[in-house]
Coordinates of C-alpha atoms in Angstrom, one line a residue:
Chain A
M69 CA -0.1 -7.8 -12.0
D70 CA -3.6 -9.9 -11.9
L71 CA -5.4 -10.4 -15.5
N72 CA -8.5 -10.2 -13.3
M73 CA -7.7 -7.0 -12.1
N74 CA -11.1 -5.0 -11.4
V75 CA -11.4 -2.4 -14.2
N76 CA -14.2 -0.8 -12.3
P77 CA -14.0 -0.6 -7.9
P78 CA -15.8 1.6 -6.9
H79 CA -14.1 4.1 -4.4
S80 CA -13.6 2.8 -0.7
M81 CA -12.0 3.7 2.6
G82 CA -10.5 0.6 3.2
T83 CA -9.7 3.1 6.1
T84 CA -9.2 2.6 10.0
I85 CA -11.4 4.3 11.8
I86 CA -11.5 4.3 16.0
G87 CA -13.7 6.3 18.5
V88 CA -12.4 6.7 22.4
T89 CA -13.8 8.4 25.3
Y90 CA -11.6 9.6 27.9
N91 CA -13.2 12.1 31.1
G92 CA -14.1 15.1 29.9
G93 CA -15.1 14.0 25.9
V94 CA -14.1 11.6 23.5
V95 CA -11.7 11.7 20.9
L96 CA -12.2 10.3 17.0
G97 CA -9.4 9.2 14.9
A98 CA -9.1 8.8 11.2
D99 CA -6.0 7.5 8.7
S100 CA -6.9 9.4 5.1
R101 CA -6.9 6.9 2.0
T102 CA -9.5 6.7 -0.2
S103 CA -9.2 3.7 -3.3
T104 CA -10.6 2.7 -6.5
G105 CA -9.6 -0.8 -6.8
M106 CA -5.6 -0.3 -5.8
Y107 CA -4.8 2.8 -6.8
V108 CA -4.9 5.9 -3.7
A109 CA -7.8 8.1 -5.0
N110 CA -7.4 10.3 -2.4
R111 CA -4.2 10.6 0.0
A112 CA -5.6 13.5 2.4
S113 CA -9.5 13.0 2.8
D114 CA -11.3 13.8 6.2
K115 CA -13.6 11.2 7.3
I116 CA -14.6 12.7 10.1
T117 CA -17.9 14.5 9.4
Q118 CA -19.7 16.3 11.6
L119 CA -22.9 16.1 12.1
T120 CA -23.9 18.3 14.4
D121 CA -21.5 21.2 16.9
N122 CA -21.0 18.9 19.6
V123 CA -21.5 15.2 17.4
Y124 CA -19.0 13.6 14.6
V125 CA -19.2 10.8 12.6
C126 CA -16.2 8.7 11.9
R127 CA -16.8 6.8 8.0
S128 CA -15.7 3.8 6.8
G129 CA -15.7 1.5 4.0
S130 CA -17.9 2.9 1.0
A131 CA -17.2 6.4 0.5
A132 CA -20.3 7.0 -1.5
D133 CA -22.5 5.2 1.0
S134 CA -20.9 6.6 3.8
Q135 CA -20.9 10.6 2.7
I136 CA -25.0 9.6 1.9
V137 CA -25.8 8.1 5.2
S138 CA -24.2 11.7 6.3
D139 CA -26.0 13.7 4.4
Y140 CA -28.9 12.7 5.2
V141 CA -28.2 12.8 9.3
R142 CA -27.2 15.6 9.6
Y143 CA -29.9 17.2 7.8
F144 CA -32.0 15.3 9.9
L145 CA -30.4 16.0 12.6
H146 CA -30.9 19.7 12.1
Q147 CA -34.6 20.3 11.9
H148 CA -34.3 18.1 15.2
T149 CA -32.4 20.1 16.8
I150 CA -35.0 23.7 15.8
Q151 CA -37.7 21.2 17.1
L152 CA -35.8 20.4 20.3
G153 CA -34.8 24.0 21.5
Q154 CA -31.4 22.4 22.3
P155 CA -28.0 20.0 21.4
A156 CA -29.7 17.2 19.9
T157 CA -27.4 14.9 21.8
V158 CA -25.0 11.4 21.0
K159 CA -27.1 8.9 21.3
V160 CA -29.7 10.7 19.0
A161 CA -27.2 11.1 16.5
A162 CA -26.6 7.6 16.9
N163 CA -30.0 6.0 16.5
L164 CA -30.6 7.9 13.5
I165 CA -27.5 6.5 12.1
R166 CA -28.4 3.2 13.2
L167 CA -32.3 3.3 11.7
L168 CA -30.9 4.5 8.3
S169 CA -27.7 1.4 8.3
Y170 CA -30.2 -1.2 9.5
N171 CA -33.6 -0.3 7.0
N172 CA -31.6 0.0 3.8
K173 CA -28.9 -3.0 5.1
N174 CA -28.9 -5.0 2.2
M175 CA -27.7 -1.8 -0.2
L176 CA -25.7 -0.4 1.6
Q177 CA -22.0 -1.0 2.9
T178 CA -20.2 1.5 5.8
G179 CA -19.1 1.2 9.6
L180 CA -19.6 4.1 11.2
I181 CA -18.7 5.4 13.8
V182 CA -20.7 8.6 16.4
G183 CA -19.1 10.0 18.9
G184 CA -19.5 13.1 20.4
W185 CA -20.5 15.4 23.4
D186 CA -24.1 16.4 25.6
K187 CA -24.8 17.6 29.1
Y188 CA -26.9 14.5 30.0
E189 CA -24.6 11.8 29.3
G190 CA -21.5 13.7 28.8
G191 CA -18.2 12.1 25.9
K192 CA -19.4 9.3 24.1
I193 CA -19.2 6.7 21.9
Y194 CA -21.7 4.8 20.1
G195 CA -20.4 1.4 17.3
I196 CA -22.7 1.1 13.6
P197 CA -21.1 -1.9 12.0
L198 CA -22.3 -3.0 9.2
G199 CA -26.3 -4.2 9.5
G200 CA -26.9 -1.7 11.5
T201 CA -26.0 -3.2 15.2
L202 CA -25.7 -0.1 17.9
I203 CA -23.5 -0.8 20.4
E204 CA -22.3 2.2 23.1
Q205 CA -18.3 1.3 24.0
P206 CA -15.4 2.9 25.8
F207 CA -14.3 2.3 22.7
A208 CA -14.3 1.8 19.4
I209 CA -12.3 0.3 16.1
G210 CA -13.2 0.2 12.3
G211 CA -12.7 0.0 9.2
S212 CA -9.4 -3.0 7.5
G213 CA -7.0 -1.5 9.1
S214 CA -9.1 -2.6 12.8
S215 CA -8.0 -5.8 12.1
Y216 CA -4.1 -4.7 12.9
L217 CA -5.5 -3.1 16.9
Y218 CA -7.7 -5.8 18.0
G219 CA -4.0 -6.8 20.0
F220 CA -2.8 -3.4 20.8
F221 CA -6.6 -1.7 22.6
D222 CA -7.0 -5.5 24.4
Q223 CA -3.4 -4.3 25.6
A224 CA -3.2 -0.9 25.6
W225 CA -6.7 0.6 26.9
K226 CA -7.6 2.0 30.1
E227 CA -10.8 3.7 31.8
G228 CA -10.3 7.2 32.9
M229 CA -6.9 9.0 31.1
T230 CA -6.6 12.0 31.0
K231 CA -7.7 14.1 27.3
D232 CA -3.7 13.9 25.9
E233 CA -3.4 10.3 27.0
A234 CA -6.4 9.0 25.1
E235 CA -5.6 11.6 22.0
Q236 CA -1.6 10.4 22.0
L237 CA -3.4 6.3 21.9
V238 CA -5.5 7.2 19.2
V239 CA -2.1 8.3 16.8
K240 CA -0.6 6.0 18.2
A241 CA -2.9 3.4 17.3
V242 CA -4.3 4.4 13.3
S243 CA -0.3 4.9 12.9
L244 CA -0.1 1.3 13.8
A245 CA -2.4 0.4 11.4
I246 CA -1.3 2.2 8.4
A247 CA 2.0 1.0 8.5
R248 CA 0.4 -2.7 7.4
D249 CA -3.0 -2.6 5.9
G250 CA -2.0 -1.5 2.7
A251 CA -5.9 0.7 2.6
S252 CA -4.8 3.1 5.4
G253 CA -2.9 5.5 4.6
G254 CA -1.7 8.8 4.7
V255 CA -1.9 11.9 7.4
V256 CA -3.7 10.3 11.1
R257 CA -6.8 13.0 12.0
T258 CA -7.9 13.5 15.0
V259 CA -11.1 15.7 16.6
I260 CA -11.6 16.0 20.5
I261 CA -14.9 16.7 21.9
N262 CA -16.0 17.8 25.0
S263 CA -17.7 20.6 26.9
E264 CA -15.4 23.0 25.8
G265 CA -15.9 22.3 22.2
V266 CA -14.4 20.3 19.0
T267 CA -10.4 20.4 18.2
R268 CA -9.6 18.9 15.2
N269 CA -5.9 18.3 14.7
F270 CA -3.5 16.9 11.5
Y271 CA -1.2 14.6 12.1
P272 CA 1.4 14.3 8.8
G273 CA 2.7 11.3 7.6
D274 CA 5.9 12.4 8.6
K275 CA 4.9 13.0 11.5
L276 CA 4.2 9.3 12.6
P277 CA 6.6 7.1 14.7
L278 CA 8.6 4.6 12.8
W279 CA 7.7 1.1 13.5
H280 CA 9.5 -2.3 13.1
E281 CA 11.0 -2.3 9.5
E282 CA 10.8 1.7 9.1
L283 CA 13.3 3.8 8.2
E284 CA 14.1 7.6 9.2
P285 CA 13.0 9.0 5.6
Q286 CA 15.9 10.6 3.6
N287 CA 15.8 13.1 1.1
S288 CA 18.3 11.1 -1.4
L289 CA 20.0 8.4 -1.7
L290 CA 22.7 10.5 -3.4
D291 CA 22.6 12.7 0.7
M292 CA 23.6 8.8 1.9
L293 CA 26.2 8.4 -0.2
N294 CA 28.3 11.5 0.4
V295 CA 28.4 10.9 4.2
P296 CA 32.1 9.4 4.2
S297 CA 30.7 7.2 7.6
P298 CA 28.8 3.3 7.1
E299 CA 29.5 2.2 3.4
P300 CA 25.9 2.4 1.8
M301 CA 26.7 0.9 -1.2
N302 CA 27.2 -3.1 -0.8
I303 CA 27.3 -6.3 -3.1
Chain B
M99 CA -8.7 -51.6 1.8
N100 CA -8.1 -48.2 1.6
F101 CA -7.3 -46.4 4.9
M102 CA -6.7 -43.3 2.9
A103 CA -8.1 -40.7 1.7
S104 CA -7.0 -40.6 -2.5
K105 CA -5.1 -37.2 -3.7
Q106 CA -5.8 -36.4 -6.8
P107 CA -9.0 -34.6 -7.9
E108 CA -12.8 -36.2 -7.4
N109 CA -12.5 -34.0 -11.3
S110 CA -11.6 -37.1 -13.1
L111 CA -12.6 -35.4 -16.4
L112 CA -10.2 -33.5 -16.3
G113 CA -8.4 -36.9 -17.4
P114 CA -4.6 -36.1 -18.6
E115 CA -4.2 -33.2 -16.4
A116 CA -6.3 -34.3 -13.2
D117 CA -2.9 -34.6 -11.1
S118 CA -1.7 -31.6 -12.5
Q119 CA -2.1 -28.4 -10.4
R120 CA -1.7 -24.6 -12.0
T121 CA -1.2 -22.1 -9.7
L122 CA -5.0 -19.4 -10.2
Y123 CA -3.3 -16.7 -7.8
P124 CA -0.8 -15.1 -6.6
Y125 CA 0.1 -15.4 -2.3
V126 CA 3.0 -12.9 -1.4
T127 CA 3.2 -10.0 -4.0
G128 CA 5.3 -6.7 -5.4
T129 CA 4.6 -4.4 -6.2
S130 CA 6.6 -1.8 -8.9
V131 CA 9.8 -1.9 -10.3
V132 CA 11.1 0.3 -12.3
A133 CA 13.9 1.3 -14.2
L134 CA 16.2 3.4 -16.6
K135 CA 19.5 3.3 -19.1
Y136 CA 21.4 6.3 -17.8
K137 CA 25.3 7.1 -18.9
D138 CA 27.4 4.7 -17.6
G139 CA 24.8 1.8 -17.3
I140 CA 21.3 0.4 -15.9
L141 CA 19.6 2.0 -12.7
M142 CA 16.4 0.1 -10.6
A143 CA 14.5 0.7 -8.0
A144 CA 12.2 -0.9 -5.9
D145 CA 10.7 -1.0 -2.6
M146 CA 11.1 -3.8 -0.2
G147 CA 7.5 -4.8 0.1
G148 CA 6.1 -8.6 0.6
S149 CA 2.5 -7.5 0.7
Y150 CA -0.4 -10.4 1.7
G151 CA -3.6 -9.3 0.0
S152 CA -4.0 -6.1 1.7
T153 CA -1.9 -6.6 4.8
L154 CA 1.8 -4.9 3.8
R155 CA 2.8 -9.0 5.5
Y156 CA 7.4 -8.6 5.2
K157 CA 9.3 -4.8 4.4
S158 CA 12.0 -6.7 4.1
V159 CA 12.1 -8.6 1.1
E160 CA 15.3 -7.7 -1.7
R161 CA 13.2 -7.6 -4.6
M162 CA 16.5 -7.2 -7.3
K163 CA 19.4 -9.0 -7.3
P164 CA 22.6 -9.7 -9.4
I165 CA 22.4 -12.7 -12.1
G166 CA 26.3 -13.8 -13.1
K167 CA 28.8 -10.9 -14.0
H168 CA 26.5 -9.0 -16.4
S169 CA 23.1 -8.5 -15.7
L170 CA 20.4 -7.5 -12.5
L171 CA 16.9 -9.0 -12.1
G172 CA 14.5 -7.2 -10.9
A173 CA 10.6 -8.3 -10.0
S174 CA 7.0 -7.9 -9.2
G175 CA 4.1 -10.6 -8.2
E176 CA 4.7 -13.9 -7.0
I177 CA 7.7 -13.0 -4.1
S178 CA 7.9 -17.5 -4.0
D179 CA 8.0 -18.1 -8.1
F180 CA 10.1 -15.1 -8.2
Q181 CA 13.1 -17.4 -5.7
E182 CA 12.0 -20.3 -8.2
I183 CA 12.8 -18.6 -11.3
L184 CA 16.7 -17.1 -9.5
R185 CA 16.3 -20.3 -8.9
Y186 CA 16.4 -21.8 -12.6
L187 CA 19.2 -18.9 -13.4
D188 CA 21.4 -20.3 -11.0
E189 CA 21.7 -23.1 -12.7
L190 CA 21.8 -21.4 -15.9
I191 CA 24.7 -18.9 -15.3
L192 CA 26.3 -22.6 -12.9
Y193 CA 26.0 -24.5 -17.2
D194 CA 27.8 -21.2 -18.1
N195 CA 30.4 -21.1 -15.9
M196 CA 31.5 -24.8 -16.4
W197 CA 32.0 -24.4 -20.5
D198 CA 34.8 -22.5 -18.7
D199 CA 35.4 -20.6 -22.1
G200 CA 36.2 -17.1 -21.4
N201 CA 32.6 -16.5 -22.5
S202 CA 29.9 -15.1 -19.7
L203 CA 25.8 -14.8 -20.3
G204 CA 25.5 -11.3 -21.3
P205 CA 21.8 -9.7 -20.6
K206 CA 20.3 -9.9 -23.5
E207 CA 21.1 -13.9 -23.4
V208 CA 19.4 -13.6 -20.3
H209 CA 16.4 -11.3 -20.9
N210 CA 16.1 -13.9 -24.2
Y211 CA 16.0 -16.9 -21.6
L212 CA 13.6 -16.0 -19.1
T213 CA 10.8 -14.9 -22.1
R214 CA 11.3 -18.5 -23.1
V215 CA 10.3 -19.8 -19.8
M216 CA 7.5 -17.1 -18.9
Y217 CA 5.9 -17.8 -23.0
N218 CA 5.9 -22.3 -22.2
R219 CA 4.9 -21.7 -18.6
R220 CA 1.9 -19.6 -20.0
N221 CA 0.9 -21.7 -22.8
K222 CA 0.2 -24.4 -20.4
F223 CA -2.2 -22.6 -18.3
N224 CA 0.7 -22.7 -15.4
P225 CA 2.0 -19.0 -14.9
L226 CA 5.0 -17.7 -12.7
W227 CA 2.9 -15.1 -11.7
N228 CA 5.7 -12.4 -11.7
S229 CA 6.3 -8.7 -14.0
L230 CA 10.4 -9.4 -14.2
V231 CA 12.7 -6.6 -15.3
L232 CA 16.4 -7.2 -16.8
G233 CA 19.3 -4.8 -17.2
G234 CA 22.4 -5.0 -17.7
V235 CA 26.1 -3.7 -19.2
K236 CA 28.6 -5.8 -21.6
N237 CA 31.0 -4.6 -23.7
G238 CA 29.5 -0.9 -23.0
Q239 CA 26.3 -1.6 -24.5
K240 CA 23.6 -1.4 -22.0
Y241 CA 20.6 -3.4 -22.1
L242 CA 17.0 -3.2 -20.2
G243 CA 13.7 -5.9 -21.3
T244 CA 10.7 -6.8 -19.4
V245 CA 9.6 -9.7 -19.9
S246 CA 5.9 -10.1 -18.2
M247 CA 3.6 -13.6 -16.7
I248 CA 1.8 -14.6 -20.5
G249 CA 5.5 -14.0 -22.1
V250 CA 5.3 -10.5 -23.6
N251 CA 9.0 -9.0 -23.6
F252 CA 10.5 -6.0 -25.6
E253 CA 13.3 -3.8 -24.3
D254 CA 13.7 0.6 -23.8
N255 CA 14.9 3.1 -22.4
H256 CA 12.9 2.9 -19.1
V257 CA 11.1 0.1 -18.2
A258 CA 8.3 -0.2 -15.9
T259 CA 5.8 -3.2 -14.0
G260 CA 2.6 -2.8 -12.3
F261 CA 1.5 0.4 -11.5
G262 CA 5.2 1.5 -12.6
N263 CA 3.5 1.5 -15.8
H264 CA 0.8 3.8 -14.8
L265 CA 2.1 6.0 -12.8
A266 CA 5.9 5.6 -13.6
R267 CA 6.5 5.9 -17.4
P268 CA 4.8 9.0 -17.8
I269 CA 7.2 10.8 -15.9
L270 CA 10.6 9.3 -16.8
R271 CA 8.7 9.5 -20.4
E272 CA 8.6 13.3 -20.0
E273 CA 12.2 13.6 -17.9
W274 CA 14.8 11.0 -19.8
H275 CA 16.9 12.0 -21.7
Q276 CA 20.4 10.1 -23.5
N277 CA 23.5 10.3 -21.0
L278 CA 22.0 11.1 -17.8
S279 CA 24.5 11.5 -15.5
F280 CA 24.1 9.1 -12.3
E281 CA 22.7 11.9 -9.6
D282 CA 20.3 12.7 -12.0
G283 CA 18.7 9.1 -12.9
V284 CA 19.0 8.8 -9.2
R285 CA 16.9 11.9 -8.2
L286 CA 14.1 10.3 -11.4
L287 CA 13.7 7.3 -9.4
E288 CA 12.9 8.7 -6.4
K289 CA 10.5 10.7 -8.1
C290 CA 9.1 7.8 -9.5
M291 CA 9.2 5.8 -6.4
R292 CA 7.4 8.6 -4.6
V293 CA 4.5 9.6 -6.4
L294 CA 4.0 5.3 -6.4
L295 CA 4.3 5.4 -2.8
Y296 CA 1.6 7.7 -2.4
R297 CA -0.9 6.7 -4.5
D298 CA -0.2 2.5 -5.1
R299 CA -1.5 0.6 -2.2
S300 CA 0.7 -1.8 -1.9
A301 CA 3.4 0.5 -1.5
V302 CA 6.2 0.5 1.6
N303 CA 8.2 3.3 2.2
K304 CA 11.9 1.4 2.1
L305 CA 13.5 1.1 -1.2
Q306 CA 16.9 0.7 -2.6
I307 CA 18.1 1.4 -5.8
A308 CA 20.2 -0.5 -8.2
K309 CA 23.5 0.1 -10.1
I310 CA 24.8 -2.1 -13.3
T311 CA 27.4 -0.9 -14.6
E312 CA 31.0 -2.6 -16.9
E313 CA 32.0 -2.6 -13.3
G314 CA 30.3 -4.3 -11.2
V315 CA 26.2 -4.8 -9.4
T316 CA 26.0 -2.9 -7.6
I317 CA 22.8 -2.9 -4.1
S318 CA 22.1 0.1 -2.1
Q319 CA 21.5 -0.7 1.6
P320 CA 17.4 0.2 2.6
Y321 CA 16.2 3.5 2.6
S322 CA 13.1 5.5 3.2
L323 CA 12.0 8.3 1.1
K324 CA 10.9 11.4 2.7
T325 CA 7.1 12.8 2.2
Y326 CA 5.4 16.4 1.7
W327 CA 2.0 16.3 3.3
D328 CA 2.5 19.9 4.6
F329 CA -0.4 21.4 1.8
S330 CA -2.8 24.0 3.8
A331 CA -5.4 22.4 1.2
F332 CA -4.6 18.8 3.0
A333 CA -5.6 19.8 6.6
N334 CA -9.0 21.2 6.0
P335 CA -10.3 19.7 3.1
A336 CA -13.8 19.3 4.1
Q337 CA -13.6 23.1 5.4
G338 CA -16.2 24.7 2.1
A339 CA -17.8 21.4 2.0
V340 CA -18.7 19.3 4.9
G341 CA -19.3 16.4 4.9
S342 CA -17.0 15.8 1.4
W343 CA -13.8 13.5 1.2

């Protein structure tokens, strides 16, 4: 126990967030852990937030900052859609996020990944890290858990994946980050956006693959002790 | 002629302390240890994680070790300091065995020794960055105590370190009672460890449960706990309030 324990740390989404394009749309993914210092305040949060029917954003960093930015952008996009007379494009949504992030860079601490589908450009992913840089990418990773995924994506990412390949890649990646990042955890949520619409999926912690040094979960040690095979109790 | 830079820190205002070091912060750390007294002795649980800051770097660290014939030591905090403590205790047990007088150090004595070590280090501003749980049985007497890095020590029917104090102790205060059976004790510890797994960022899903009785120490093989996510509220939490968490 640290003598200088942070007694009033802000709510932060340590987080792992991912956005990936595929041939027909995008897949967004995120973990579900929100922490206050070392305590997990919410183990089932939803970090993939809707901006419009066809554009969603993955939030990381300060929970408060990312919520307020997405709330403002949802509001502006709503007005913009009415004026325009048709669904807003992903680029416009991303730019609005950028304006807020850039012009308030000294006060905000949030990294965002905007993903969606529109009829002009198809599926698009925009990364907007701290500082408010806007960068269009075939895939984007963010949050503290993303540190563990750079090597993984360098190796595993391919152009022109199918919808299922893309979603599997995202689930695998978030699950790998959860295994090593203390600030990420819980369930994996994905949102798939394409011309047909939006699909939300939910992969609970016990349905994720097991990685190195992780073991198959048991109900209790007692169940293991009552099985006559290999000796579970050893000195 | 001075080819090599002096190893002394520049700040010679430190005077006599100039060439000593102190532990400033931990590097590889273990999280909570939880323990309780039950009918036949002590049950103790700890996960096998060694965190490096926020990275869950090592996942097979044994944080509970038998000490002599009658004691079990569990540690949270800096792993290298725990390993140093084990070396001190090896020496202590060795000297005790060398007396060859049929007597052996019981858990109370080991706890007292550890308390002195931790407190004296604290007084020199060079703490061993650990919170320790010491449990054991000798001559039918059950003993369960704890020592912190600043030398705070006490014994109780159930103890915990770190987050365990905030999350496990309240559960134990409600549900612990005298003469718990082994099964009930294990279930109670698993309940505590599951809550810690949900709510402690540095928890890892791989744990061991150890028991110590008059017969001796047994530490289980590593295993993982099932976790529960199948609540309708978890599937779509932002349904009624878009943009919330």
